[in-house]
Short mmCIF file of C-alpha atoms in Angstrom, two decimals:
data_model
loop_
_atom_site.label_atom_id
_atom_site.label_comp_id
_atom_site.label_asym_id
_atom_site.label_seq_id
_atom_site.Cartn_x
_atom_site.Cartn_y
_atom_site.Cartn_z
CA MET A 567 -66.27 -14.19 -22.07
CA SER A 568 -65.56 -16.22 -25.21
CA GLU A 569 -64.45 -19.84 -25.41
CA LEU A 570 -61.19 -18.59 -26.96
CA THR A 571 -60.41 -16.41 -23.94
CA ASN A 572 -61.24 -19.24 -21.53
CA MET A 573 -58.99 -21.57 -23.50
CA ILE A 574 -56.11 -19.09 -23.52
CA ARG A 575 -56.35 -18.49 -19.79
CA LYS A 576 -56.37 -22.21 -19.07
CA MET A 577 -53.66 -23.26 -21.53
CA PHE A 578 -51.30 -20.35 -20.87
CA LYS A 579 -51.51 -20.86 -17.10
CA GLU A 580 -50.74 -24.56 -17.44
CA GLY A 581 -47.74 -23.78 -19.64
CA ASP A 582 -46.44 -21.06 -17.32
CA ASP A 583 -46.79 -23.33 -14.28
CA ILE A 584 -44.62 -25.95 -15.99
CA ARG A 585 -42.10 -23.34 -17.19
CA ASP A 586 -41.58 -21.82 -13.73
CA ALA A 587 -41.80 -24.97 -11.60
CA GLY A 588 -39.02 -25.03 -9.01
CA LEU A 589 -37.84 -21.44 -9.57
CA THR A 590 -37.25 -19.19 -6.56
CA THR A 591 -36.14 -15.63 -5.92
CA PRO A 592 -32.38 -15.36 -6.59
CA GLU A 593 -30.24 -14.70 -3.52
CA ASP A 594 -28.75 -11.58 -5.09
CA ILE A 595 -32.11 -9.84 -5.70
CA LYS A 596 -33.97 -7.46 -3.42
CA ARG A 597 -37.68 -7.24 -4.18
CA PHE A 598 -40.50 -4.87 -3.24
CA ASP A 599 -43.84 -6.60 -3.85
CA ASP A 600 -47.49 -5.73 -4.37
CA ILE A 601 -47.22 -1.95 -4.63
CA VAL A 602 -50.50 -0.36 -5.72
CA TYR A 603 -49.91 2.15 -8.54
CA GLY A 604 -53.51 3.07 -9.38
CA SER A 605 -56.98 3.14 -7.84
CA ASP A 606 -57.65 -0.60 -8.28
CA ALA A 607 -55.68 -2.63 -5.73
CA THR A 608 -56.62 -5.88 -7.49
CA TRP A 609 -55.41 -5.11 -11.00
CA GLN A 610 -53.08 -2.12 -10.67
CA VAL A 611 -50.18 -3.57 -8.69
CA LEU A 612 -46.47 -3.87 -9.35
CA ASP A 613 -43.20 -5.25 -8.03
CA VAL A 614 -39.76 -3.63 -8.11
CA TYR A 615 -36.59 -5.73 -8.28
CA ARG A 616 -33.01 -4.56 -7.72
CA PRO A 617 -29.65 -6.29 -7.37
CA LYS A 618 -28.79 -6.40 -3.65
CA SER A 619 -25.22 -5.30 -4.29
CA ALA A 620 -26.23 -2.12 -6.14
CA GLU A 621 -26.26 1.24 -4.42
CA GLY A 622 -27.81 4.49 -5.61
CA LYS A 623 -29.89 4.95 -8.71
CA LEU A 624 -30.01 2.37 -11.46
CA PRO A 625 -31.25 2.44 -15.05
CA VAL A 626 -34.83 1.18 -15.19
CA ILE A 627 -36.58 -1.51 -17.21
CA ILE A 628 -40.39 -1.53 -17.26
CA SER A 629 -41.83 -4.91 -18.28
CA VAL A 630 -45.18 -5.17 -20.10
CA HIS A 631 -46.32 -8.79 -19.84
CA GLY A 632 -47.93 -10.82 -22.60
CA GLY A 633 -50.99 -13.05 -22.61
CA GLY A 634 -53.12 -12.36 -25.66
CA TRP A 635 -54.62 -9.20 -24.09
CA VAL A 636 -56.76 -11.47 -21.88
CA TYR A 637 -54.29 -13.27 -19.61
CA GLY A 638 -51.26 -12.67 -17.42
CA ASP A 639 -49.99 -10.82 -14.38
CA LYS A 640 -46.75 -9.86 -12.68
CA GLU A 641 -46.46 -13.21 -10.90
CA ARG A 642 -46.02 -14.93 -14.27
CA TYR A 643 -43.14 -12.60 -15.11
CA GLN A 644 -41.31 -12.37 -11.80
CA TYR A 645 -38.46 -14.78 -12.59
CA TYR A 646 -37.85 -13.30 -16.03
CA CYS A 647 -37.88 -9.78 -14.61
CA MET A 648 -35.57 -10.68 -11.72
CA SER A 649 -33.11 -12.09 -14.25
CA LEU A 650 -33.10 -8.70 -15.97
CA ALA A 651 -32.44 -7.01 -12.63
CA GLN A 652 -29.42 -9.27 -12.17
CA ARG A 653 -27.94 -7.56 -15.23
CA GLY A 654 -27.74 -4.24 -13.40
CA PHE A 655 -31.19 -2.70 -13.67
CA ALA A 656 -34.07 -1.71 -11.43
CA VAL A 657 -36.98 -3.61 -12.96
CA VAL A 658 -40.66 -2.69 -12.67
CA ASN A 659 -42.97 -5.67 -13.22
CA PHE A 660 -46.66 -4.72 -13.29
CA THR A 661 -50.10 -6.24 -13.65
CA TYR A 662 -52.53 -4.35 -15.89
CA ARG A 663 -56.26 -4.55 -16.54
CA LEU A 664 -57.21 -7.29 -19.02
CA ALA A 665 -59.98 -7.86 -21.53
CA PRO A 666 -62.80 -8.70 -21.52
CA GLU A 667 -63.22 -7.28 -18.00
CA PHE A 668 -61.65 -4.02 -19.21
CA LYS A 669 -61.50 -2.57 -22.69
CA PHE A 670 -58.84 -0.68 -24.61
CA PRO A 671 -57.16 1.66 -23.79
CA SER A 672 -57.09 0.39 -20.18
CA PRO A 673 -53.68 -1.35 -20.52
CA ILE A 674 -52.16 1.75 -22.16
CA GLU A 675 -53.54 3.92 -19.38
CA ASP A 676 -52.07 1.50 -16.83
CA ALA A 677 -48.66 1.61 -18.53
CA ASN A 678 -48.88 5.39 -18.31
CA LEU A 679 -49.71 5.19 -14.60
CA VAL A 680 -46.65 2.99 -14.10
CA ALA A 681 -44.57 5.58 -15.94
CA GLY A 682 -45.87 8.16 -13.47
CA PHE A 683 -45.03 5.84 -10.57
CA VAL A 684 -41.44 5.59 -11.79
CA MET A 685 -41.09 9.35 -12.05
CA LYS A 686 -42.66 10.00 -8.63
CA ASN A 687 -40.80 7.28 -6.72
CA ALA A 688 -37.31 7.62 -8.13
CA GLU A 689 -35.75 8.40 -4.76
CA GLU A 690 -37.47 5.60 -2.83
CA TYR A 691 -36.61 2.80 -5.25
CA GLY A 692 -33.43 4.14 -6.83
CA PHE A 693 -34.71 4.84 -10.35
CA ASP A 694 -32.51 6.82 -12.74
CA THR A 695 -35.31 8.60 -14.61
CA ASP A 696 -32.96 9.71 -17.38
CA LYS A 697 -32.31 6.07 -18.27
CA ILE A 698 -35.66 4.31 -18.65
CA PHE A 699 -36.13 1.30 -20.93
CA ALA A 700 -38.99 -1.14 -21.49
CA VAL A 701 -39.58 -4.71 -22.64
CA GLY A 702 -42.75 -6.36 -23.83
CA ASP A 703 -43.61 -9.71 -25.37
CA SER A 704 -46.50 -11.03 -27.43
CA ALA A 705 -49.54 -8.87 -26.55
CA GLY A 706 -47.24 -6.95 -24.21
CA ALA A 707 -44.98 -6.11 -27.16
CA HIS A 708 -48.04 -4.82 -29.00
CA LEU A 709 -49.08 -2.69 -26.01
CA LEU A 710 -45.55 -1.37 -25.46
CA GLY A 711 -45.30 -0.63 -29.16
CA LEU A 712 -48.51 1.40 -28.99
CA TYR A 713 -47.45 3.17 -25.80
CA SER A 714 -44.21 4.14 -27.52
CA CYS A 715 -46.31 5.66 -30.32
CA PHE A 716 -48.33 7.55 -27.70
CA LEU A 717 -45.11 8.97 -26.27
CA THR A 718 -43.54 9.98 -29.60
CA ASN A 719 -46.41 10.85 -31.96
CA SER A 720 -48.43 13.87 -30.85
CA ASP A 721 -51.26 13.15 -33.28
CA TYR A 722 -51.67 9.64 -31.88
CA ALA A 723 -51.48 10.92 -28.30
CA LYS A 724 -54.51 13.12 -28.99
CA LYS A 725 -56.66 10.00 -29.33
CA PHE A 726 -56.33 9.39 -25.57
CA GLU A 727 -57.83 11.24 -22.61
CA PHE A 728 -54.67 11.03 -20.50
CA THR A 729 -51.23 12.56 -21.00
CA ALA A 730 -47.71 11.28 -20.43
CA PRO A 731 -45.99 12.10 -17.13
CA GLU A 732 -43.83 15.18 -17.35
CA GLY A 733 -40.26 14.29 -18.23
CA PHE A 734 -40.95 10.62 -18.97
CA ALA A 735 -39.24 9.15 -22.04
CA LEU A 736 -38.05 5.72 -23.13
CA LYS A 737 -34.38 5.54 -24.13
CA ALA A 738 -34.93 2.24 -25.96
CA ILE A 739 -37.35 -0.70 -26.01
CA ALA A 740 -37.36 -4.43 -26.74
CA LEU A 741 -40.35 -5.90 -28.57
CA ASN A 742 -40.38 -9.69 -28.33
CA CYS A 743 -42.49 -12.10 -30.39
CA GLY A 744 -45.09 -9.41 -30.93
CA VAL A 745 -47.77 -8.23 -33.34
CA SER A 746 -47.10 -4.90 -35.01
CA LYS A 747 -50.03 -4.92 -37.44
CA VAL A 748 -53.42 -6.41 -36.59
CA GLU A 749 -55.33 -7.54 -39.66
CA TYR A 750 -59.06 -6.91 -40.10
CA ASP A 751 -59.72 -10.57 -40.76
CA GLU A 752 -62.39 -12.75 -39.13
CA GLN A 753 -60.29 -15.87 -39.69
CA ILE A 754 -57.29 -15.00 -37.49
CA GLN A 755 -57.02 -15.42 -33.73
CA GLU A 756 -55.78 -11.88 -33.03
CA PHE A 757 -58.91 -10.42 -34.60
CA GLN A 758 -61.17 -12.67 -32.55
CA LEU A 759 -59.45 -11.43 -29.40
CA MET A 760 -59.82 -7.85 -30.58
CA LYS A 761 -63.59 -8.27 -30.38
CA GLU A 762 -63.24 -8.66 -26.61
CA PHE A 763 -60.43 -6.13 -26.28
CA LEU A 764 -61.88 -3.17 -28.18
CA PRO A 765 -64.95 -1.30 -26.87
CA GLY A 766 -66.71 -1.20 -30.23
CA GLY A 767 -66.20 -4.89 -30.94
CA ALA A 768 -63.29 -4.37 -33.39
CA THR A 769 -64.49 -1.93 -35.99
CA LYS A 770 -62.19 -1.12 -38.93
CA GLU A 771 -61.38 2.25 -37.35
CA GLU A 772 -60.52 0.62 -34.02
CA ILE A 773 -58.23 -1.90 -35.71
CA ASP A 774 -56.46 0.89 -37.58
CA ASP A 775 -55.93 2.75 -34.30
CA ILE A 776 -54.11 -0.17 -32.67
CA CYS A 777 -51.74 -0.95 -35.54
CA ILE A 778 -48.30 0.15 -34.36
CA VAL A 779 -46.99 0.60 -37.89
CA ASN A 780 -49.59 3.30 -38.57
CA PHE A 781 -48.05 5.63 -35.99
CA VAL A 782 -44.30 5.01 -35.98
CA ASN A 783 -42.29 8.09 -36.88
CA GLU A 784 -38.70 9.31 -36.68
CA ASN A 785 -39.10 10.00 -32.94
CA TYR A 786 -39.84 6.38 -32.06
CA PRO A 787 -37.43 4.95 -29.47
CA PRO A 788 -34.57 2.71 -30.63
CA ALA A 789 -35.87 -0.85 -30.70
CA PHE A 790 -34.58 -4.38 -30.32
CA VAL A 791 -37.10 -6.53 -32.21
CA MET A 792 -36.94 -10.31 -31.97
CA THR A 793 -38.72 -13.50 -32.87
CA ALA A 794 -37.71 -17.16 -33.25
CA ASP A 795 -38.00 -20.09 -35.60
CA GLY A 796 -40.75 -21.74 -33.55
CA ASP A 797 -42.72 -18.55 -32.83
CA PHE A 798 -46.20 -18.78 -34.34
CA LEU A 799 -46.19 -14.97 -34.70
CA LYS A 800 -42.75 -14.70 -36.30
CA ASP A 801 -43.95 -12.97 -39.47
CA LYS A 802 -45.88 -10.36 -37.45
CA GLN A 803 -42.67 -8.43 -36.62
CA LEU A 804 -41.64 -7.79 -40.21
CA PRO A 805 -43.97 -4.81 -40.89
CA LEU A 806 -42.51 -3.05 -37.84
CA VAL A 807 -38.92 -3.66 -38.93
CA ALA A 808 -39.73 -2.18 -42.34
CA LYS A 809 -41.36 0.85 -40.70
CA LEU A 810 -38.40 1.44 -38.39
CA MET A 811 -36.10 1.29 -41.40
CA GLU A 812 -38.30 3.68 -43.35
CA ASN A 813 -38.15 6.23 -40.51
CA ASN A 814 -34.42 5.77 -39.79
CA VAL A 815 -35.11 4.58 -36.24
CA PRO A 816 -32.08 2.74 -34.78
CA HIS A 817 -32.98 -0.90 -34.34
CA ILE A 818 -31.78 -4.49 -34.23
CA PHE A 819 -33.81 -7.38 -35.60
CA ARG A 820 -32.90 -10.82 -34.24
CA TYR A 821 -34.25 -14.14 -35.41
CA TYR A 822 -33.31 -16.78 -32.83
CA MET A 823 -32.85 -20.46 -33.52
CA THR A 824 -30.75 -23.34 -32.20
CA SER A 825 -29.48 -26.62 -33.57
CA GLY A 826 -32.05 -28.43 -31.43
CA ALA A 827 -35.82 -28.06 -31.18
CA PRO A 828 -37.32 -24.81 -32.50
CA LEU A 829 -37.50 -21.95 -30.03
CA GLY A 830 -41.13 -21.25 -29.29
CA HIS A 831 -43.19 -18.15 -28.69
CA VAL A 832 -41.72 -15.99 -25.86
CA PHE A 833 -38.95 -18.52 -25.25
CA HIS A 834 -36.92 -15.73 -23.61
CA CYS A 835 -39.15 -15.90 -20.51
CA ASN A 836 -38.08 -19.47 -19.78
CA MET A 837 -35.21 -19.17 -17.31
CA LYS A 838 -34.31 -22.83 -17.89
CA LEU A 839 -33.27 -22.21 -21.52
CA GLU A 840 -29.74 -21.20 -22.49
CA ALA A 841 -31.17 -19.39 -25.52
CA ALA A 842 -33.32 -17.24 -23.21
CA HIS A 843 -30.26 -16.02 -21.32
CA LYS A 844 -28.49 -15.26 -24.60
CA CYS A 845 -31.44 -13.22 -25.85
CA ASN A 846 -31.83 -11.35 -22.57
CA ASP A 847 -28.11 -10.62 -22.46
CA GLU A 848 -28.25 -9.17 -25.95
CA GLU A 849 -31.28 -7.03 -25.17
CA CYS A 850 -29.76 -5.66 -21.96
CA ASN A 851 -26.50 -4.96 -23.79
CA PHE A 852 -28.54 -3.08 -26.39
CA PHE A 853 -30.03 -0.98 -23.60
CA LYS A 854 -26.62 -0.39 -22.05
CA SER A 855 -25.38 1.03 -25.36
CA PHE A 856 -27.71 3.99 -24.70
CA LEU A 857 -26.45 4.73 -21.18
#
């Protein structure tokens, strides 16, 4: 494991601990925790959150967490995901296999297993499988972006040894503070992480195969794409916005800022920020426009 990965795991955990200090499960949320969705009970686990007052089936949001492809789990995203559930959704919050312990396409395969879980367990957890949405941020936005390509581009899907669950489709997605085009450049942090993430050590072909913009077509799901003035990846969303426009894919691009301090990377996960609630309201309203 590289020094960069060790640093990310340490720094991100410290930041998340500060962000979530004092938060608890909201009184109006019912949660189902630590459900194993794959063969690995350590890595392949998920939670489901629903508003207590809701009856019957609800539209679904699947959350793909961030963490630079090397960090993160569902515990770090529970408060954010429960806030989405409060807006009238059943939310699936899952942990996936990380690099360097596991190589690409492990997280995509795990997302696909979660999709299968949603389809198979619709009755038990009240999932409306005709109304499935997804959110992802940072590396999670990249992974969700790729998974959306897998679902909508048959040529790209052929690169994988697994297939999508029958009947599964995403009505719309939200890609937050993400990377849509990884550069083959030794000087940038994303490429250094790719060396641990990709099985061949980040060859040119491997990098090309994980660039979302290479595989977006007219079938791509409608997308809410956002970044912020203090996001160190804010320019990384622009190639995706151009590609969505080129393919006439319905989308919204939002650049968030306030009159105070700049809004940082994945600010929307901080339940103590007013701007986070505004962003999450707008994304959920975007989803609701497709119901």
